[in-house]
Amino acid sequence: MKFKFLATLLFSGSVLLAQAQVVDKIEKPIDLVSTLVGTQSTYFLSTGNTYPAIAMPWGMNFWSPQTGKMGDGWMYMYTAEKLRGFKQTHQPSPWMNDYGQFSVMPMVGKKSFDQEERASYFSHKAEVAKPHYYSVYLADYDVKTEITPTERAAFFRFTFPKTNDAYVLLDAFDKGSYVEVLPKEQRIIGYSTKNSGGVPDNFKNYFVLEFDRPFANIATFADSVLTDGRYLVKADHVGALVGFQIANAGDQVLMKVASSFISKEQAAINLKELDGSTFDQRVATGEEQWNNELKKIEIEGGSIDDMRTFYSCLYRSLLFPRMFYEIDANGQVVHYSPYNGKVLPGYMFTDTGFWDTFRSLFPFLNLMYPEISEKMQDGLANAYRESGWLPEWASPGLRSVMVGNNSASVVADAWVKGIRSKDIETLYEAVIHGANHAGPLPAVGRAGASYYTSLGYVPYDVDINENAARTLEYAYDDFAIYQLAKSLNKSTEDITRYKQRSYNYEKLFDPATGLMRGKNKDGQFQSPFNPFKWGDAFTEGNSWHYTWSVFQDVEGLAKLMGGHQAMEIKLDSVFSLPPIFDDSYYGFPIHEIREMQVANMGQYAHGNQPIQHMIYLYNHVGAPWKAQYWVRETMKRMYSPNPDGYCGDEDNGQTSAWYVFSALGFYPVTPATDEYVLGAPLFKKATLNLANGKKVTINAQNNSVENRYVHNLKWNGKNHTKNFVKHSELLKGATLNFDMRSEPNKNRGVNKADLPFSLSKDDK
């Protein structure tokens, strides 16, 4: 027993030592990235709802191993035992599903198109999952598959056993596809039309596959009928099998693949992204490209798990929105329009939902990657020209998902942060149009726009769902337009109108409960009212979550609640209340409800976006130490570098960007302003290598798990008592020295001048 106790003690000590061990600067941050974070998800409980995207930053085409069936949004589940293929994907989330997808699968001894028959067992022990390189061993075929991508193409390497029956399958999926085998060129060409919506009638994803050796035999299938020696097929569901004779065990077949939304000729042009490179050279180039982007933020002095989590989150923050443009034969930027089906000049990006990503992803790109942000703004202007609307959820064209008119925030934040799109006048026209009209879909423009402009809110009793959420977001979006109008020196009429509408949040505040509440057309609050009811007047949340959606005027919200102390108590209540819920609007507990319930943080539902900024609001009421505590607690509890590493849907970089910002020690509570609100940095040192050549150095040398409180902050050697930092000042380069302690400093950040931006303060 003594020996067993001693052994336990020694083991426990070593675990604690490992947890406390800090890691110095990493030369190759990509070595810390795992693309498997968030893949241990199901329909009923999300730990990210991600897939291991094999992709370049913002690349047009991603690739992923495929465990799910054709058309299943959960294309890769960590707990699965078999792989069915390797899929080119454009899927932003399982809820949106995919478009223009097709897959390939190496096989030995079988000629099967059936998804079940062709599937092979695999193990994570024989899997390497990195952004620029993926490999896995397919046990049933004794085949190793390796993939390395470019923006629009990919290089495959199949290592076969000795056999006369080696095959590579192309599955073009159903809903209308075409395949042609060109044996003289050692190519397969074709297209897939499979999609989940948001595409014009002429939508096609044209593909080309090129092999490094001749085909020993050829077969194609059309709607489950396999025919040897047939080279061309066009039907609902088609594919091809090309065979190879492998003389020696370990011999390799190389395959290059690319696609285009424009034409088969453009697909061949895109394939040239691989010209002049061997497979291994392309792996090295991809590693260098990713490291160049990841090293724009260099972190030091954190646990290995925290550093792995950070760089895995940073990787996820650099995937969406994806390029939807191509480079033509003349070197010009062109795109197939997912709005009108034409091929047009200029940039286009897609696969993002602004309801999620306006909060921190786009502000993060504006800070660290302004060049790509400018292209995204130009792409938004093209989307408006081609559809008449700014998208709120694009995949690839307009989709009717979520609420709000948050394209206004995405445009305004970029401009306020110094991103100078040449199309800003077009974008201003677009945000004004979207702010005053209901669109062709409920999630385009503003559903209930006529009610909102006349009453100042969207009523509860006029058959417009999630009306309180819409009202609160419209009011913030009006604030973003107000900020943009001021910056562009627009008319006094415009500036005044959108400033006044920014206060519309006041109309839904219920003094009796101190919470936001749906309101009927006659001005009476809807009744009965259950603040724990999800949905109904709110979107994927309840009143306890949405009450804080007054990004633009936290001071005004505090006054409605009875002052700073009353609001601080209200914020405390979010964590102290039990995780109870009313799911009657949905009829069952949606996965977001379960994710709040199991997190054991009361009503705080970090797995969904509406409340993710709420912790930082303690800074607005003079209690910054509580923000510091809960930010660090959330990073510790809700994130890890493991397959279950998120606490809900990762949502196209938003939940990841929250972590990246928070680990650095500040967060954009109010996009479309110049401010970031302070939290508590996670690492002993972080260096931001800004695009203008300046550096921001964040030092917190006495940082630790226990030392999570900011005792003092010095900006360029001078005391900085404010609970915020300015974007414009960071761009000049700065050194921030945080003195971190285990006890809160309740005298810092408490004065009126220390509090962050609020619209009503600005008025005064």
PDB file of N, CA and C in Angstrom, residues 648-707:
ATOM      1  N   GLY A 648     -19.095  23.668 -28.546  1.00  0.00           N
ATOM      2  CA  GLY A 648     -20.251  23.864 -29.410  1.00  0.00           C
ATOM      3  C   GLY A 648     -19.722  24.019 -30.823  1.00  0.00           C
ATOM      4  N   ASP A 649     -20.562  24.484 -31.742  1.00  0.00           N
ATOM      5  CA  ASP A 649     -20.112  24.657 -33.125  1.00  0.00           C
ATOM      6  C   ASP A 649     -18.982  25.685 -33.204  1.00  0.00           C
ATOM      7  N   GLU A 650     -17.933  25.334 -33.930  1.00  0.00           N
ATOM      8  CA  GLU A 650     -16.809  26.262 -34.097  1.00  0.00           C
ATOM      9  C   GLU A 650     -17.200  27.433 -34.986  1.00  0.00           C
ATOM     10  N   ASP A 651     -18.078  27.190 -35.949  1.00  0.00           N
ATOM     11  CA  ASP A 651     -18.706  28.229 -36.754  1.00  0.00           C
ATOM     12  C   ASP A 651     -17.727  29.134 -37.489  1.00  0.00           C
ATOM     13  N   ASN A 652     -16.991  28.537 -38.435  1.00  0.00           N
ATOM     14  CA  ASN A 652     -16.242  29.277 -39.451  1.00  0.00           C
ATOM     15  C   ASN A 652     -15.226  30.253 -38.882  1.00  0.00           C
ATOM     16  N   GLY A 653     -14.635  29.880 -37.757  1.00  0.00           N
ATOM     17  CA  GLY A 653     -13.563  30.683 -37.194  1.00  0.00           C
ATOM     18  C   GLY A 653     -13.979  31.597 -36.067  1.00  0.00           C
ATOM     19  N   GLN A 654     -15.279  31.783 -35.828  1.00  0.00           N
ATOM     20  CA  GLN A 654     -15.706  32.716 -34.786  1.00  0.00           C
ATOM     21  C   GLN A 654     -15.295  32.253 -33.393  1.00  0.00           C
ATOM     22  N   THR A 655     -15.620  31.011 -33.044  1.00  0.00           N
ATOM     23  CA  THR A 655     -15.289  30.533 -31.704  1.00  0.00           C
ATOM     24  C   THR A 655     -13.772  30.406 -31.542  1.00  0.00           C
ATOM     25  N   SER A 656     -13.069  30.138 -32.625  1.00  0.00           N
ATOM     26  CA  SER A 656     -11.614  30.102 -32.591  1.00  0.00           C
ATOM     27  C   SER A 656     -11.027  31.498 -32.430  1.00  0.00           C
ATOM     28  N   ALA A 657     -11.557  32.466 -33.171  1.00  0.00           N
ATOM     29  CA  ALA A 657     -11.038  33.832 -33.067  1.00  0.00           C
ATOM     30  C   ALA A 657     -11.274  34.390 -31.671  1.00  0.00           C
ATOM     31  N   TRP A 658     -12.370  33.990 -31.025  1.00  0.00           N
ATOM     32  CA  TRP A 658     -12.589  34.394 -29.625  1.00  0.00           C
ATOM     33  C   TRP A 658     -11.405  33.950 -28.779  1.00  0.00           C
ATOM     34  N   TYR A 659     -10.974  32.719 -28.961  1.00  0.00           N
ATOM     35  CA  TYR A 659      -9.854  32.201 -28.165  1.00  0.00           C
ATOM     36  C   TYR A 659      -8.562  32.942 -28.501  1.00  0.00           C
ATOM     37  N   VAL A 660      -8.307  33.161 -29.775  1.00  0.00           N
ATOM     38  CA  VAL A 660      -7.065  33.825 -30.174  1.00  0.00           C
ATOM     39  C   VAL A 660      -7.003  35.224 -29.570  1.00  0.00           C
ATOM     40  N   PHE A 661      -8.073  36.007 -29.734  1.00  0.00           N
ATOM     41  CA  PHE A 661      -8.114  37.335 -29.124  1.00  0.00           C
ATOM     42  C   PHE A 661      -7.942  37.240 -27.603  1.00  0.00           C
ATOM     43  N   SER A 662      -8.702  36.365 -26.971  1.00  0.00           N
ATOM     44  CA  SER A 662      -8.707  36.285 -25.515  1.00  0.00           C
ATOM     45  C   SER A 662      -7.356  35.851 -24.969  1.00  0.00           C
ATOM     46  N   ALA A 663      -6.684  34.951 -25.671  1.00  0.00           N
ATOM     47  CA  ALA A 663      -5.359  34.523 -25.238  1.00  0.00           C
ATOM     48  C   ALA A 663      -4.350  35.655 -25.334  1.00  0.00           C
ATOM     49  N   LEU A 664      -4.576  36.598 -26.255  1.00  0.00           N
ATOM     50  CA  LEU A 664      -3.697  37.756 -26.374  1.00  0.00           C
ATOM     51  C   LEU A 664      -3.997  38.800 -25.306  1.00  0.00           C
ATOM     52  N   GLY A 665      -5.216  38.778 -24.768  1.00  0.00           N
ATOM     53  CA  GLY A 665      -5.545  39.675 -23.668  1.00  0.00           C
ATOM     54  C   GLY A 665      -6.513  40.786 -23.988  1.00  0.00           C
ATOM     55  N   PHE A 666      -7.148  40.755 -25.174  1.00  0.00           N
ATOM     56  CA  PHE A 666      -8.135  41.787 -25.501  1.00  0.00           C
ATOM     57  C   PHE A 666      -9.133  41.232 -26.510  1.00  0.00           C
ATOM     58  N   TYR A 667     -10.280  41.924 -26.663  1.00  0.00           N
ATOM     59  CA  TYR A 667     -11.378  41.378 -27.463  1.00  0.00           C
ATOM     60  C   TYR A 667     -12.215  42.517 -28.042  1.00  0.00           C
ATOM     61  N   PRO A 668     -12.720  42.383 -29.298  1.00  0.00           N
ATOM     62  CA  PRO A 668     -13.516  43.438 -29.932  1.00  0.00           C
ATOM     63  C   PRO A 668     -14.994  43.376 -29.533  1.00  0.00           C
ATOM     64  N   VAL A 669     -15.310  43.852 -28.355  1.00  0.00           N
ATOM     65  CA  VAL A 669     -16.705  43.815 -27.894  1.00  0.00           C
ATOM     66  C   VAL A 669     -17.615  44.566 -28.859  1.00  0.00           C
ATOM     67  N   THR A 670     -17.152  45.702 -29.373  1.00  0.00           N
ATOM     68  CA  THR A 670     -17.981  46.540 -30.236  1.00  0.00           C
ATOM     69  C   THR A 670     -17.310  46.731 -31.582  1.00  0.00           C
ATOM     70  N   PRO A 671     -17.479  45.790 -32.511  1.00  0.00           N
ATOM     71  CA  PRO A 671     -16.953  46.014 -33.859  1.00  0.00           C
ATOM     72  C   PRO A 671     -17.525  47.312 -34.436  1.00  0.00           C
ATOM     73  N   ALA A 672     -16.748  47.934 -35.301  1.00  0.00           N
ATOM     74  CA  ALA A 672     -17.052  49.242 -35.888  1.00  0.00           C
ATOM     75  C   ALA A 672     -16.668  50.383 -34.954  1.00  0.00           C
ATOM     76  N   THR A 673     -15.903  50.088 -33.889  1.00  0.00           N
ATOM     77  CA  THR A 673     -15.240  51.125 -33.108  1.00  0.00           C
ATOM     78  C   THR A 673     -13.738  50.864 -33.146  1.00  0.00           C
ATOM     79  N   ASP A 674     -13.002  51.771 -32.564  1.00  0.00           N
ATOM     80  CA  ASP A 674     -11.538  51.698 -32.571  1.00  0.00           C
ATOM     81  C   ASP A 674     -10.993  50.956 -31.358  1.00  0.00           C
ATOM     82  N   GLU A 675     -11.872  50.342 -30.569  1.00  0.00           N
ATOM     83  CA  GLU A 675     -11.444  49.813 -29.275  1.00  0.00           C
ATOM     84  C   GLU A 675     -11.521  48.296 -29.184  1.00  0.00           C
ATOM     85  N   TYR A 676     -10.602  47.751 -28.376  1.00  0.00           N
ATOM     86  CA  TYR A 676     -10.662  46.379 -27.894  1.00  0.00           C
ATOM     87  C   TYR A 676     -10.724  46.447 -26.372  1.00  0.00           C
ATOM     88  N   VAL A 677     -11.535  45.585 -25.779  1.00  0.00           N
ATOM     89  CA  VAL A 677     -11.692  45.563 -24.328  1.00  0.00           C
ATOM     90  C   VAL A 677     -10.732  44.533 -23.746  1.00  0.00           C
ATOM     91  N   LEU A 678     -10.120  44.871 -22.620  1.00  0.00           N
ATOM     92  CA  LEU A 678      -9.073  44.028 -22.046  1.00  0.00           C
ATOM     93  C   LEU A 678      -9.637  42.847 -21.268  1.00  0.00           C
ATOM     94  N   GLY A 679      -8.876  41.751 -21.314  1.00  0.00           N
ATOM     95  CA  GLY A 679      -9.147  40.580 -20.496  1.00  0.00           C
ATOM     96  C   GLY A 679      -7.903  40.223 -19.721  1.00  0.00           C
ATOM     97  N   ALA A 680      -7.415  39.002 -19.900  1.00  0.00           N
ATOM     98  CA  ALA A 680      -6.206  38.545 -19.213  1.00  0.00           C
ATOM     99  C   ALA A 680      -5.391  37.700 -20.179  1.00  0.00           C
ATOM    100  N   PRO A 681      -4.188  38.153 -20.573  1.00  0.00           N
ATOM    101  CA  PRO A 681      -3.383  37.363 -21.509  1.00  0.00           C
ATOM    102  C   PRO A 681      -3.045  36.000 -20.931  1.00  0.00           C
ATOM    103  N   LEU A 682      -2.913  35.015 -21.821  1.00  0.00           N
ATOM    104  CA  LEU A 682      -2.692  33.633 -21.396  1.00  0.00           C
ATOM    105  C   LEU A 682      -1.217  33.260 -21.357  1.00  0.00           C
ATOM    106  N   PHE A 683      -0.410  33.907 -22.179  1.00  0.00           N
ATOM    107  CA  PHE A 683       0.985  33.501 -22.325  1.00  0.00           C
ATOM    108  C   PHE A 683       1.930  34.536 -21.719  1.00  0.00           C
ATOM    109  N   LYS A 684       3.150  34.115 -21.461  1.00  0.00           N
ATOM    110  CA  LYS A 684       4.145  35.027 -20.903  1.00  0.00           C
ATOM    111  C   LYS A 684       4.561  36.091 -21.915  1.00  0.00           C
ATOM    112  N   LYS A 685       4.459  35.739 -23.195  1.00  0.00           N
ATOM    113  CA  LYS A 685       4.804  36.720 -24.217  1.00  0.00           C
ATOM    114  C   LYS A 685       4.079  36.386 -25.508  1.00  0.00           C
ATOM    115  N   ALA A 686       3.608  37.421 -26.184  1.00  0.00           N
ATOM    116  CA  ALA A 686       3.036  37.282 -27.518  1.00  0.00           C
ATOM    117  C   ALA A 686       3.523  38.452 -28.358  1.00  0.00           C
ATOM    118  N   THR A 687       3.888  38.158 -29.602  1.00  0.00           N
ATOM    119  CA  THR A 687       4.337  39.204 -30.515  1.00  0.00           C
ATOM    120  C   THR A 687       3.440  39.192 -31.739  1.00  0.00           C
ATOM    121  N   LEU A 688       2.823  40.337 -32.013  1.00  0.00           N
ATOM    122  CA  LEU A 688       1.982  40.494 -33.196  1.00  0.00           C
ATOM    123  C   LEU A 688       2.813  41.188 -34.264  1.00  0.00           C
ATOM    124  N   ASN A 689       3.062  40.483 -35.361  1.00  0.00           N
ATOM    125  CA  ASN A 689       3.813  41.037 -36.485  1.00  0.00           C
ATOM    126  C   ASN A 689       2.813  41.619 -37.476  1.00  0.00           C
ATOM    127  N   LEU A 690       2.577  42.907 -37.354  1.00  0.00           N
ATOM    128  CA  LEU A 690       1.524  43.550 -38.128  1.00  0.00           C
ATOM    129  C   LEU A 690       1.925  43.708 -39.590  1.00  0.00           C
ATOM    130  N   ALA A 691       0.921  43.842 -40.441  1.00  0.00           N
ATOM    131  CA  ALA A 691       1.156  43.914 -41.885  1.00  0.00           C
ATOM    132  C   ALA A 691       1.936  45.166 -42.274  1.00  0.00           C
ATOM    133  N   ASN A 692       1.864  46.222 -41.468  1.00  0.00           N
ATOM    134  CA  ASN A 692       2.575  47.462 -41.787  1.00  0.00           C
ATOM    135  C   ASN A 692       4.030  47.445 -41.325  1.00  0.00           C
ATOM    136  N   GLY A 693       4.491  46.295 -40.821  1.00  0.00           N
ATOM    137  CA  GLY A 693       5.867  46.170 -40.376  1.00  0.00           C
ATOM    138  C   GLY A 693       6.084  46.463 -38.907  1.00  0.00           C
ATOM    139  N   LYS A 694       5.080  46.998 -38.238  1.00  0.00           N
ATOM    140  CA  LYS A 694       5.189  47.283 -36.809  1.00  0.00           C
ATOM    141  C   LYS A 694       4.956  46.003 -35.999  1.00  0.00           C
ATOM    142  N   LYS A 695       5.370  46.058 -34.751  1.00  0.00           N
ATOM    143  CA  LYS A 695       5.176  44.930 -33.838  1.00  0.00           C
ATOM    144  C   LYS A 695       4.430  45.392 -32.596  1.00  0.00           C
ATOM    145  N   VAL A 696       3.562  44.534 -32.101  1.00  0.00           N
ATOM    146  CA  VAL A 696       2.952  44.707 -30.786  1.00  0.00           C
ATOM    147  C   VAL A 696       3.474  43.576 -29.913  1.00  0.00           C
ATOM    148  N   THR A 697       4.144  43.937 -28.838  1.00  0.00           N
ATOM    149  CA  THR A 697       4.696  42.941 -27.920  1.00  0.00           C
ATOM    150  C   THR A 697       3.891  42.965 -26.634  1.00  0.00           C
ATOM    151  N   ILE A 698       3.383  41.804 -26.254  1.00  0.00           N
ATOM    152  CA  ILE A 698       2.567  41.665 -25.046  1.00  0.00           C
ATOM    153  C   ILE A 698       3.335  40.786 -24.070  1.00  0.00           C
ATOM    154  N   ASN A 699       3.818  41.396 -23.003  1.00  0.00           N
ATOM    155  CA  ASN A 699       4.592  40.682 -21.988  1.00  0.00           C
ATOM    156  C   ASN A 699       3.754  40.462 -20.742  1.00  0.00           C
ATOM    157  N   ALA A 700       3.807  39.258 -20.218  1.00  0.00           N
ATOM    158  CA  ALA A 700       3.157  38.934 -18.935  1.00  0.00           C
ATOM    159  C   ALA A 700       4.027  37.873 -18.268  1.00  0.00           C
ATOM    160  N   GLN A 701       5.250  38.263 -17.906  1.00  0.00           N
ATOM    161  CA  GLN A 701       6.286  37.310 -17.521  1.00  0.00           C
ATOM    162  C   GLN A 701       5.948  36.518 -16.263  1.00  0.00           C
ATOM    163  N   ASN A 702       5.143  37.080 -15.367  1.00  0.00           N
ATOM    164  CA  ASN A 702       4.768  36.329 -14.165  1.00  0.00           C
ATOM    165  C   ASN A 702       3.397  35.673 -14.312  1.00  0.00           C
ATOM    166  N   ASN A 703       2.998  35.451 -15.551  1.00  0.00           N
ATOM    167  CA  ASN A 703       1.721  34.793 -15.828  1.00  0.00           C
ATOM    168  C   ASN A 703       1.767  33.329 -15.392  1.00  0.00           C
ATOM    169  N   SER A 704       0.654  32.803 -14.936  1.00  0.00           N
ATOM    170  CA  SER A 704       0.542  31.389 -14.581  1.00  0.00           C
ATOM    171  C   SER A 704      -0.933  31.054 -14.440  1.00  0.00           C
ATOM    172  N   VAL A 705      -1.215  29.793 -14.157  1.00  0.00           N
ATOM    173  CA  VAL A 705      -2.603  29.386 -13.939  1.00  0.00           C
ATOM    174  C   VAL A 705      -3.199  30.183 -12.786  1.00  0.00           C
ATOM    175  N   GLU A 706      -2.427  30.370 -11.722  1.00  0.00           N
ATOM    176  CA  GLU A 706      -2.919  31.098 -10.554  1.00  0.00           C
ATOM    177  C   GLU A 706      -2.921  32.606 -10.805  1.00  0.00           C
ATOM    178  N   ASN A 707      -1.906  33.103 -11.476  1.00  0.00           N
ATOM    179  CA  ASN A 707      -1.776  34.545 -11.702  1.00  0.00           C
ATOM    180  C   ASN A 707      -2.580  34.948 -12.942  1.00  0.00           C
TER     181      ASN A 707
END
